[in-house]
mmCIF file of C-alpha atoms and ligand atoms in Angstrom:
data_model
loop_
_atom_site.group_PDB
_atom_site.id
_atom_site.type_symbol
_atom_site.label_atom_id
_atom_site.label_comp_id
_atom_site.label_asym_id
_atom_site.label_seq_id
_atom_site.Cartn_x
_atom_site.Cartn_y
_atom_site.Cartn_z
ATOM 1 C CA MET A 9 -48.237 42.488 -57.763
ATOM 2 C CA LYS A 10 -46.388 39.815 -59.766
ATOM 3 C CA ASN A 11 -48.400 36.607 -59.989
ATOM 4 C CA GLU A 12 -46.158 33.586 -59.389
ATOM 5 C CA SER A 13 -48.895 30.991 -59.226
ATOM 6 C CA LYS A 14 -47.895 27.431 -60.132
ATOM 7 C CA ILE A 15 -48.326 23.760 -59.351
ATOM 8 C CA ILE A 16 -45.056 21.953 -58.757
ATOM 9 C CA LEU A 17 -44.297 18.255 -58.948
ATOM 10 C CA GLY A 18 -42.575 16.920 -55.840
ATOM 11 C CA ASP A 19 -42.735 15.844 -52.242
ATOM 12 C CA CYS A 20 -44.187 18.664 -50.156
ATOM 13 C CA LEU A 21 -42.082 17.723 -47.135
ATOM 14 C CA LYS A 22 -38.984 18.592 -49.170
ATOM 15 C CA LYS A 23 -40.425 21.444 -51.228
ATOM 16 C CA MET A 24 -41.887 23.300 -48.247
ATOM 17 C CA LYS A 25 -38.451 23.458 -46.595
ATOM 18 C CA GLU A 26 -37.346 25.689 -49.497
ATOM 19 C CA ILE A 27 -40.181 28.187 -48.874
ATOM 20 C CA LYS A 28 -39.548 31.336 -46.841
ATOM 21 C CA THR A 29 -41.199 31.809 -43.454
ATOM 22 C CA ASN A 30 -44.455 33.871 -43.494
ATOM 23 C CA SER A 31 -44.615 33.885 -47.291
ATOM 24 C CA PHE A 32 -48.228 32.688 -47.769
ATOM 25 C CA ASP A 33 -51.476 34.267 -46.579
ATOM 26 C CA HIS A 34 -53.419 31.032 -46.133
ATOM 27 C CA CYS A 35 -53.401 27.248 -46.545
ATOM 28 C CA ILE A 36 -56.299 25.184 -47.870
ATOM 29 C CA THR A 37 -55.473 21.510 -48.089
ATOM 30 C CA ASP A 38 -56.811 17.992 -48.316
ATOM 31 C CA PRO A 39 -54.034 15.676 -47.044
ATOM 32 C CA PRO A 40 -53.891 11.859 -47.175
ATOM 33 C CA TYR A 41 -56.472 10.473 -44.705
ATOM 34 C CA ASN A 42 -54.669 7.125 -44.157
ATOM 35 C CA ILE A 43 -57.684 5.058 -45.175
ATOM 36 C CA SER A 44 -55.840 2.760 -47.569
ATOM 37 C CA ASN A 45 -53.980 0.717 -44.965
ATOM 38 C CA TYR A 46 -56.223 -2.338 -45.196
ATOM 39 C CA SER A 47 -53.894 -4.996 -46.544
ATOM 40 C CA GLY A 48 -51.597 -6.794 -44.140
ATOM 41 C CA LYS A 49 -52.694 -5.008 -40.994
ATOM 42 C CA LYS A 50 -56.403 -5.790 -41.151
ATOM 43 C CA LYS A 51 -57.988 -8.407 -43.393
ATOM 44 C CA ILE A 52 -61.292 -7.083 -44.645
ATOM 45 C CA GLY A 53 -63.375 -10.202 -45.333
ATOM 46 C CA TRP A 54 -66.471 -8.481 -46.661
ATOM 47 C CA TYR A 55 -64.585 -6.802 -49.475
ATOM 48 C CA ASP A 56 -63.367 -10.108 -50.925
ATOM 49 C CA SER A 57 -66.558 -11.999 -50.193
ATOM 50 C CA ASN A 58 -68.667 -10.603 -53.028
ATOM 51 C CA PRO A 59 -66.966 -10.210 -56.429
ATOM 52 C CA THR A 60 -69.644 -7.837 -57.734
ATOM 53 C CA TRP A 61 -68.364 -5.197 -55.315
ATOM 54 C CA LYS A 62 -64.911 -5.054 -56.764
ATOM 55 C CA ASP A 63 -65.059 -6.818 -60.144
ATOM 56 C CA ASP A 64 -68.118 -4.919 -61.362
ATOM 57 C CA LYS A 65 -66.775 -1.774 -59.709
ATOM 58 C CA LYS A 66 -70.005 -1.247 -57.752
ATOM 59 C CA PHE A 67 -67.830 -0.184 -54.881
ATOM 60 C CA VAL A 68 -64.503 1.559 -55.294
ATOM 61 C CA LYS A 69 -62.214 1.231 -52.310
ATOM 62 C CA ILE A 70 -59.519 3.878 -52.007
ATOM 63 C CA ASP A 71 -56.302 1.916 -52.152
ATOM 64 C CA GLU A 72 -53.443 4.269 -52.839
ATOM 65 C CA LYS A 73 -49.787 3.995 -51.854
ATOM 66 C CA TRP A 74 -49.702 7.677 -50.928
ATOM 67 C CA ASP A 75 -52.506 7.096 -48.462
ATOM 68 C CA SER A 76 -51.084 4.142 -46.557
ATOM 69 C CA PHE A 77 -49.063 4.592 -43.357
ATOM 70 C CA THR A 78 -48.675 2.869 -40.002
ATOM 71 C CA ASP A 79 -50.457 4.857 -37.267
ATOM 72 C CA ASP A 80 -47.164 6.232 -35.894
ATOM 73 C CA ASP A 81 -45.817 7.136 -39.328
ATOM 74 C CA TYR A 82 -49.067 8.893 -40.192
ATOM 75 C CA PHE A 83 -48.965 10.948 -37.014
ATOM 76 C CA ASN A 84 -45.317 11.945 -37.579
ATOM 77 C CA PHE A 85 -45.979 12.761 -41.236
ATOM 78 C CA THR A 86 -48.987 14.922 -40.249
ATOM 79 C CA MET A 87 -46.976 16.731 -37.551
ATOM 80 C CA GLU A 88 -44.172 17.376 -40.023
ATOM 81 C CA TRP A 89 -46.263 18.945 -42.791
ATOM 82 C CA MET A 90 -48.449 20.897 -40.367
ATOM 83 C CA ASN A 91 -45.387 22.398 -38.649
ATOM 84 C CA GLU A 92 -44.095 23.530 -42.044
ATOM 85 C CA ILE A 93 -47.483 25.132 -42.774
ATOM 86 C CA PHE A 94 -47.438 26.936 -39.390
ATOM 87 C CA ARG A 95 -44.037 28.366 -40.396
ATOM 88 C CA ILE A 96 -44.911 29.299 -43.994
ATOM 89 C CA VAL A 97 -48.348 30.863 -43.403
ATOM 90 C CA LYS A 98 -48.373 34.397 -41.968
ATOM 91 C CA PRO A 99 -49.615 34.936 -38.413
ATOM 92 C CA ASN A 100 -53.440 35.123 -38.364
ATOM 93 C CA GLY A 101 -53.682 33.484 -41.803
ATOM 94 C CA ASN A 102 -56.401 30.875 -42.203
ATOM 95 C CA ILE A 103 -55.523 27.179 -42.261
ATOM 96 C CA LEU A 104 -58.305 24.933 -43.582
ATOM 97 C CA ILE A 105 -57.743 21.175 -43.462
ATOM 98 C CA PHE A 106 -60.007 18.382 -44.732
ATOM 99 C CA GLY A 107 -60.453 15.022 -43.080
ATOM 100 C CA THR A 108 -62.788 12.269 -41.963
ATOM 101 C CA TYR A 109 -63.024 10.489 -38.620
ATOM 102 C CA HIS A 110 -59.936 8.519 -39.698
ATOM 103 C CA ASN A 111 -57.596 11.494 -39.392
ATOM 104 C CA ILE A 112 -59.461 14.616 -38.325
ATOM 105 C CA TYR A 113 -59.001 14.045 -34.576
ATOM 106 C CA LYS A 114 -55.240 13.744 -35.074
ATOM 107 C CA ILE A 115 -55.264 17.050 -36.952
ATOM 108 C CA GLY A 116 -57.424 18.616 -34.230
ATOM 109 C CA TYR A 117 -55.046 17.283 -31.575
ATOM 110 C CA ILE A 118 -52.005 18.813 -33.280
ATOM 111 C CA LEU A 119 -53.787 22.185 -33.646
ATOM 112 C CA SER A 120 -54.754 22.142 -29.952
ATOM 113 C CA LYS A 121 -51.295 21.044 -28.836
ATOM 114 C CA GLU A 122 -49.804 23.977 -30.773
ATOM 115 C CA ASP A 123 -52.431 26.249 -29.153
ATOM 116 C CA LYS A 124 -53.844 27.316 -32.535
ATOM 117 C CA ARG A 125 -57.199 29.061 -32.509
ATOM 118 C CA ILE A 126 -59.917 26.857 -34.035
ATOM 119 C CA ILE A 127 -62.734 28.919 -35.550
ATOM 120 C CA ASN A 128 -65.147 26.306 -36.913
ATOM 121 C CA SER A 129 -65.450 22.690 -37.838
ATOM 122 C CA ILE A 130 -67.358 22.524 -41.117
ATOM 123 C CA ILE A 131 -69.325 19.404 -41.992
ATOM 124 C CA TRP A 132 -69.533 18.610 -45.697
ATOM 125 C CA TYR A 133 -72.584 16.361 -46.122
ATOM 126 C CA LYS A 134 -72.430 14.159 -49.246
ATOM 127 C CA ARG A 135 -76.021 13.108 -49.766
ATOM 128 C CA ASN A 136 -74.983 10.809 -52.632
ATOM 129 C CA ALA A 137 -72.067 9.122 -50.799
ATOM 130 C CA PHE A 138 -71.495 5.414 -51.541
ATOM 131 C CA PRO A 139 -73.821 3.156 -49.526
ATOM 132 C CA ASN A 140 -72.264 1.119 -46.730
ATOM 133 C CA ILE A 141 -72.030 -2.441 -48.006
ATOM 134 C CA THR A 142 -70.971 -4.131 -44.756
ATOM 135 C CA LEU A 143 -74.327 -3.405 -43.077
ATOM 136 C CA ARG A 144 -72.418 -3.228 -39.799
ATOM 137 C CA MET A 145 -72.494 0.530 -39.291
ATOM 138 C CA LEU A 146 -74.046 3.813 -40.391
ATOM 139 C CA CYS A 147 -73.344 4.928 -43.925
ATOM 140 C CA GLU A 148 -70.432 7.381 -43.698
ATOM 141 C CA SER A 149 -71.602 10.456 -45.622
ATOM 142 C CA THR A 150 -69.609 13.365 -44.252
ATOM 143 C CA GLU A 151 -66.197 14.938 -44.357
ATOM 144 C CA GLN A 152 -64.992 17.658 -42.041
ATOM 145 C CA ILE A 153 -62.947 20.760 -42.580
ATOM 146 C CA ILE A 154 -61.232 22.294 -39.575
ATOM 147 C CA TRP A 155 -60.844 26.053 -39.936
ATOM 148 C CA SER A 156 -58.055 27.350 -37.725
ATOM 149 C CA VAL A 157 -56.026 30.541 -37.532
ATOM 150 C CA ASN A 158 -52.242 30.581 -37.486
ATOM 151 C CA ASN A 159 -51.888 32.085 -34.026
ATOM 152 C CA THR A 160 -52.461 31.146 -30.410
ATOM 153 C CA ASN A 161 -55.908 31.139 -28.836
ATOM 154 C CA LYS A 162 -55.130 34.399 -27.008
ATOM 155 C CA LYS A 163 -53.377 36.277 -29.812
ATOM 156 C CA ALA A 164 -55.420 35.259 -32.868
ATOM 157 C CA LYS A 165 -57.115 38.310 -34.384
ATOM 158 C CA ASN A 166 -58.372 39.870 -37.626
ATOM 159 C CA TRP A 167 -58.688 36.563 -39.483
ATOM 160 C CA ILE A 168 -60.421 36.839 -42.817
ATOM 161 C CA PHE A 169 -64.082 35.937 -42.923
ATOM 162 C CA ASN A 170 -66.075 37.395 -45.804
ATOM 163 C CA TYR A 171 -69.413 37.195 -44.059
ATOM 164 C CA LYS A 172 -71.479 38.923 -46.734
ATOM 165 C CA GLU A 173 -70.048 36.900 -49.623
ATOM 166 C CA MET A 174 -70.759 33.694 -47.722
ATOM 167 C CA LYS A 175 -74.324 34.848 -47.088
ATOM 168 C CA GLU A 176 -74.772 35.486 -50.823
ATOM 169 C CA LEU A 177 -73.767 31.873 -51.517
ATOM 170 C CA THR A 178 -76.622 30.417 -49.462
ATOM 171 C CA HIS A 179 -79.932 29.513 -51.145
ATOM 172 C CA ASN A 180 -81.992 31.787 -48.856
ATOM 173 C CA LYS A 181 -79.396 34.590 -48.454
ATOM 174 C CA LYS A 182 -79.193 33.957 -44.719
ATOM 175 C CA GLN A 183 -76.107 33.337 -42.561
ATOM 176 C CA MET A 184 -73.928 30.534 -43.875
ATOM 177 C CA ARG A 185 -74.098 27.587 -41.489
ATOM 178 C CA ASN A 186 -71.307 25.073 -40.856
ATOM 179 C CA MET A 187 -73.178 22.152 -42.469
ATOM 180 C CA TRP A 188 -72.785 22.111 -46.257
ATOM 181 C CA ASP A 189 -75.043 19.852 -48.270
ATOM 182 C CA ILE A 190 -73.097 19.489 -51.515
ATOM 183 C CA PRO A 191 -73.025 16.330 -53.703
ATOM 184 C CA MET A 192 -69.816 14.441 -54.447
ATOM 185 C CA THR A 193 -67.623 15.612 -57.342
ATOM 186 C CA SER A 194 -69.499 15.363 -60.637
ATOM 187 C CA ILE A 195 -68.214 13.439 -63.662
ATOM 188 C CA SER A 196 -67.959 16.692 -65.635
ATOM 189 C CA GLU A 197 -65.357 17.996 -63.167
ATOM 190 C CA LYS A 198 -63.302 14.863 -63.831
ATOM 191 C CA ARG A 199 -63.039 15.300 -67.605
ATOM 192 C CA PHE A 200 -59.273 15.856 -67.513
ATOM 193 C CA GLY A 201 -58.681 12.593 -65.624
ATOM 194 C CA LYS A 202 -59.770 10.836 -62.465
ATOM 195 C CA HIS A 203 -58.457 11.378 -58.979
ATOM 196 C CA PRO A 204 -59.889 9.123 -56.220
ATOM 197 C CA SER A 205 -60.488 11.974 -53.768
ATOM 198 C CA GLN A 206 -61.069 14.989 -55.975
ATOM 199 C CA LYS A 207 -63.051 17.656 -54.129
ATOM 200 C CA PRO A 208 -66.010 19.463 -55.756
ATOM 201 C CA VAL A 209 -65.333 23.009 -56.967
ATOM 202 C CA GLU A 210 -68.373 24.203 -54.993
ATOM 203 C CA VAL A 211 -66.909 23.114 -51.635
ATOM 204 C CA ILE A 212 -63.506 24.690 -52.336
ATOM 205 C CA GLU A 213 -65.146 27.844 -53.694
ATOM 206 C CA ARG A 214 -66.869 28.476 -50.364
ATOM 207 C CA LEU A 215 -63.521 28.213 -48.560
ATOM 208 C CA VAL A 216 -61.685 30.450 -51.040
ATOM 209 C CA LYS A 217 -64.395 33.106 -51.209
ATOM 210 C CA GLY A 218 -65.168 33.010 -47.502
ATOM 211 C CA CYS A 219 -61.703 32.821 -45.963
ATOM 212 C CA THR A 220 -59.306 34.555 -48.407
ATOM 213 C CA ASN A 221 -59.156 37.862 -50.297
ATOM 214 C CA LYS A 222 -58.326 38.704 -53.915
ATOM 215 C CA ASN A 223 -54.595 38.637 -54.805
ATOM 216 C CA GLN A 224 -53.675 36.785 -51.628
ATOM 217 C CA LYS A 225 -51.336 33.778 -51.781
ATOM 218 C CA ILE A 226 -52.684 30.345 -50.912
ATOM 219 C CA ILE A 227 -50.675 27.145 -50.531
ATOM 220 C CA ASP A 228 -52.011 23.617 -51.005
ATOM 221 C CA PRO A 229 -49.221 21.092 -50.297
ATOM 222 C CA PHE A 230 -51.397 18.125 -51.419
ATOM 223 C CA SER A 231 -52.985 19.576 -54.541
ATOM 224 C CA GLY A 232 -54.007 16.291 -56.267
ATOM 225 C CA SER A 233 -56.043 17.102 -59.372
ATOM 226 C CA GLY A 234 -55.641 20.816 -58.615
ATOM 227 C CA THR A 235 -59.051 21.856 -57.293
ATOM 228 C CA VAL A 236 -57.671 24.452 -54.855
ATOM 229 C CA PRO A 237 -55.364 26.049 -57.493
ATOM 230 C CA LEU A 238 -58.213 26.025 -60.033
ATOM 231 C CA VAL A 239 -60.658 27.782 -57.720
ATOM 232 C CA CYS A 240 -57.932 30.275 -56.707
ATOM 233 C CA ALA A 241 -57.321 31.098 -60.377
ATOM 234 C CA LEU A 242 -61.062 31.483 -61.035
ATOM 235 C CA ASN A 243 -61.339 33.882 -58.106
ATOM 236 C CA LYS A 244 -58.179 35.938 -58.694
ATOM 237 C CA ARG A 245 -56.149 34.476 -55.836
ATOM 238 C CA GLN A 246 -52.514 33.434 -56.217
ATOM 239 C CA TYR A 247 -51.644 29.836 -55.467
ATOM 240 C CA LEU A 248 -48.910 27.277 -55.001
ATOM 241 C CA GLY A 249 -49.929 23.641 -55.412
ATOM 242 C CA ILE A 250 -47.542 20.777 -54.628
ATOM 243 C CA GLU A 251 -48.321 17.258 -55.853
ATOM 244 C CA LYS A 252 -45.976 14.281 -55.859
ATOM 245 C CA ASP A 253 -47.796 12.018 -58.318
ATOM 246 C CA LYS A 254 -46.958 12.689 -61.998
ATOM 247 C CA GLU A 255 -50.405 11.672 -63.314
ATOM 248 C CA TYR A 256 -52.311 13.829 -60.840
ATOM 249 C CA HIS A 257 -49.925 16.701 -61.448
ATOM 250 C CA LYS A 258 -50.644 16.412 -65.185
ATOM 251 C CA ILE A 259 -54.414 16.429 -64.589
ATOM 252 C CA SER A 260 -54.090 19.568 -62.469
ATOM 253 C CA VAL A 261 -51.950 21.371 -65.046
ATOM 254 C CA ASN A 262 -54.483 20.513 -67.780
ATOM 255 C CA ARG A 263 -57.409 21.705 -65.660
ATOM 256 C CA LEU A 264 -55.660 25.033 -65.180
ATOM 257 C CA LYS A 265 -54.743 25.337 -68.884
ATOM 258 C CA ASN A 266 -58.349 24.796 -69.870
ATOM 259 C CA LEU A 267 -59.782 27.267 -67.415
ATOM 260 C CA LYS A 268 -61.718 29.185 -70.007
HETATM 261 C C1 SAM B 23 -56.608 13.735 -50.753
HETATM 262 S S1 SAM B 23 -55.680 14.002 -52.176
HETATM 263 C C2 SAM B 23 -56.013 15.683 -52.639
HETATM 264 C C3 SAM B 23 -57.104 15.802 -53.650
HETATM 265 C C4 SAM B 23 -57.372 17.232 -54.082
HETATM 266 N N1 SAM B 23 -57.986 17.994 -53.032
HETATM 267 C C5 SAM B 23 -58.252 17.300 -55.331
HETATM 268 O O1 SAM B 23 -59.326 17.938 -55.306
HETATM 269 O O2 SAM B 23 -57.881 16.681 -56.319
HETATM 270 C C6 SAM B 23 -54.046 14.060 -51.554
HETATM 271 C C7 SAM B 23 -52.968 14.188 -52.612
HETATM 272 O O3 SAM B 23 -51.714 14.366 -51.948
HETATM 273 C C8 SAM B 23 -50.702 13.749 -52.733
HETATM 274 N N2 SAM B 23 -49.569 13.511 -51.820
HETATM 275 C C9 SAM B 23 -49.452 12.569 -50.850
HETATM 276 N N3 SAM B 23 -48.288 12.715 -50.192
HETATM 277 C C10 SAM B 23 -47.672 13.789 -50.734
HETATM 278 C C11 SAM B 23 -46.446 14.459 -50.474
HETATM 279 N N4 SAM B 23 -45.612 14.024 -49.506
HETATM 280 N N5 SAM B 23 -46.123 15.544 -51.208
HETATM 281 C C12 SAM B 23 -46.951 15.994 -52.203
HETATM 282 N N6 SAM B 23 -48.122 15.385 -52.508
HETATM 283 C C13 SAM B 23 -48.479 14.304 -51.780
HETATM 284 C C14 SAM B 23 -51.367 12.501 -53.291
HETATM 285 O O4 SAM B 23 -50.707 12.048 -54.468
HETATM 286 C C15 SAM B 23 -52.795 12.995 -53.532
HETATM 287 O O5 SAM B 23 -52.970 13.405 -54.866
#
């Protein structure tokens, strides 16, 4: 089979419209979470109150234009890209979407509204997550990944789950559970440039090995620094990454070039 893997620069809402229906086996993606919409809407006093947090970079707040929407715009944006994914991914293909409490319920709501079969909600536990500096709440140390199948609850069947390979990846060779204790992305994985929400290879590798097969085609419409494409390449899967930021696109292309 001809391998047409690539990472393209552009807006996925436009680029996905050019992609044929049912042309990808699966989607693994990490969309904007809409956690950068602090300024204007809400004034966060604690962040400005202690210069060591921001000036000494003890605490890095995600503050990215691509991650800032009004609530309504975020919901419409999420609906729009998810509907394109439902069209592009083949029936019964796996759709794995990252999020935190900020956005994951909206994603879950859209999946339920579209009657998509949800298989698992995976909890990624980051034992070395940044401490909470407001002292007003628990320290947020998890992200979630909703694993759904591109079909209705009644019709979903034969989705890919490589049970034995997942078992091999556990430390005690027992069933893989849905709570993954994996540290945040290491500095060494960021040697081609920094992305504020780069995912660790180990987390993506579990999704690729567990929920896709060799030579299958995987789309990531928000590929960032290219972790999903990289892991696909390492594991002989085909991929299409879409990233709209030039710098992040460059990092991802360099990571792929330097695979060896
Ligand atoms: C959460 S990050 C993904 C990080 C990625 N998983 C990694 O390991 O590097 C989301 C990415 O989506 C990109 N993005 C946001 N809106 C986009 C759009 N409409 N089309 C394409 N990319 C977009 C952002 O520039 C950002 O790099």
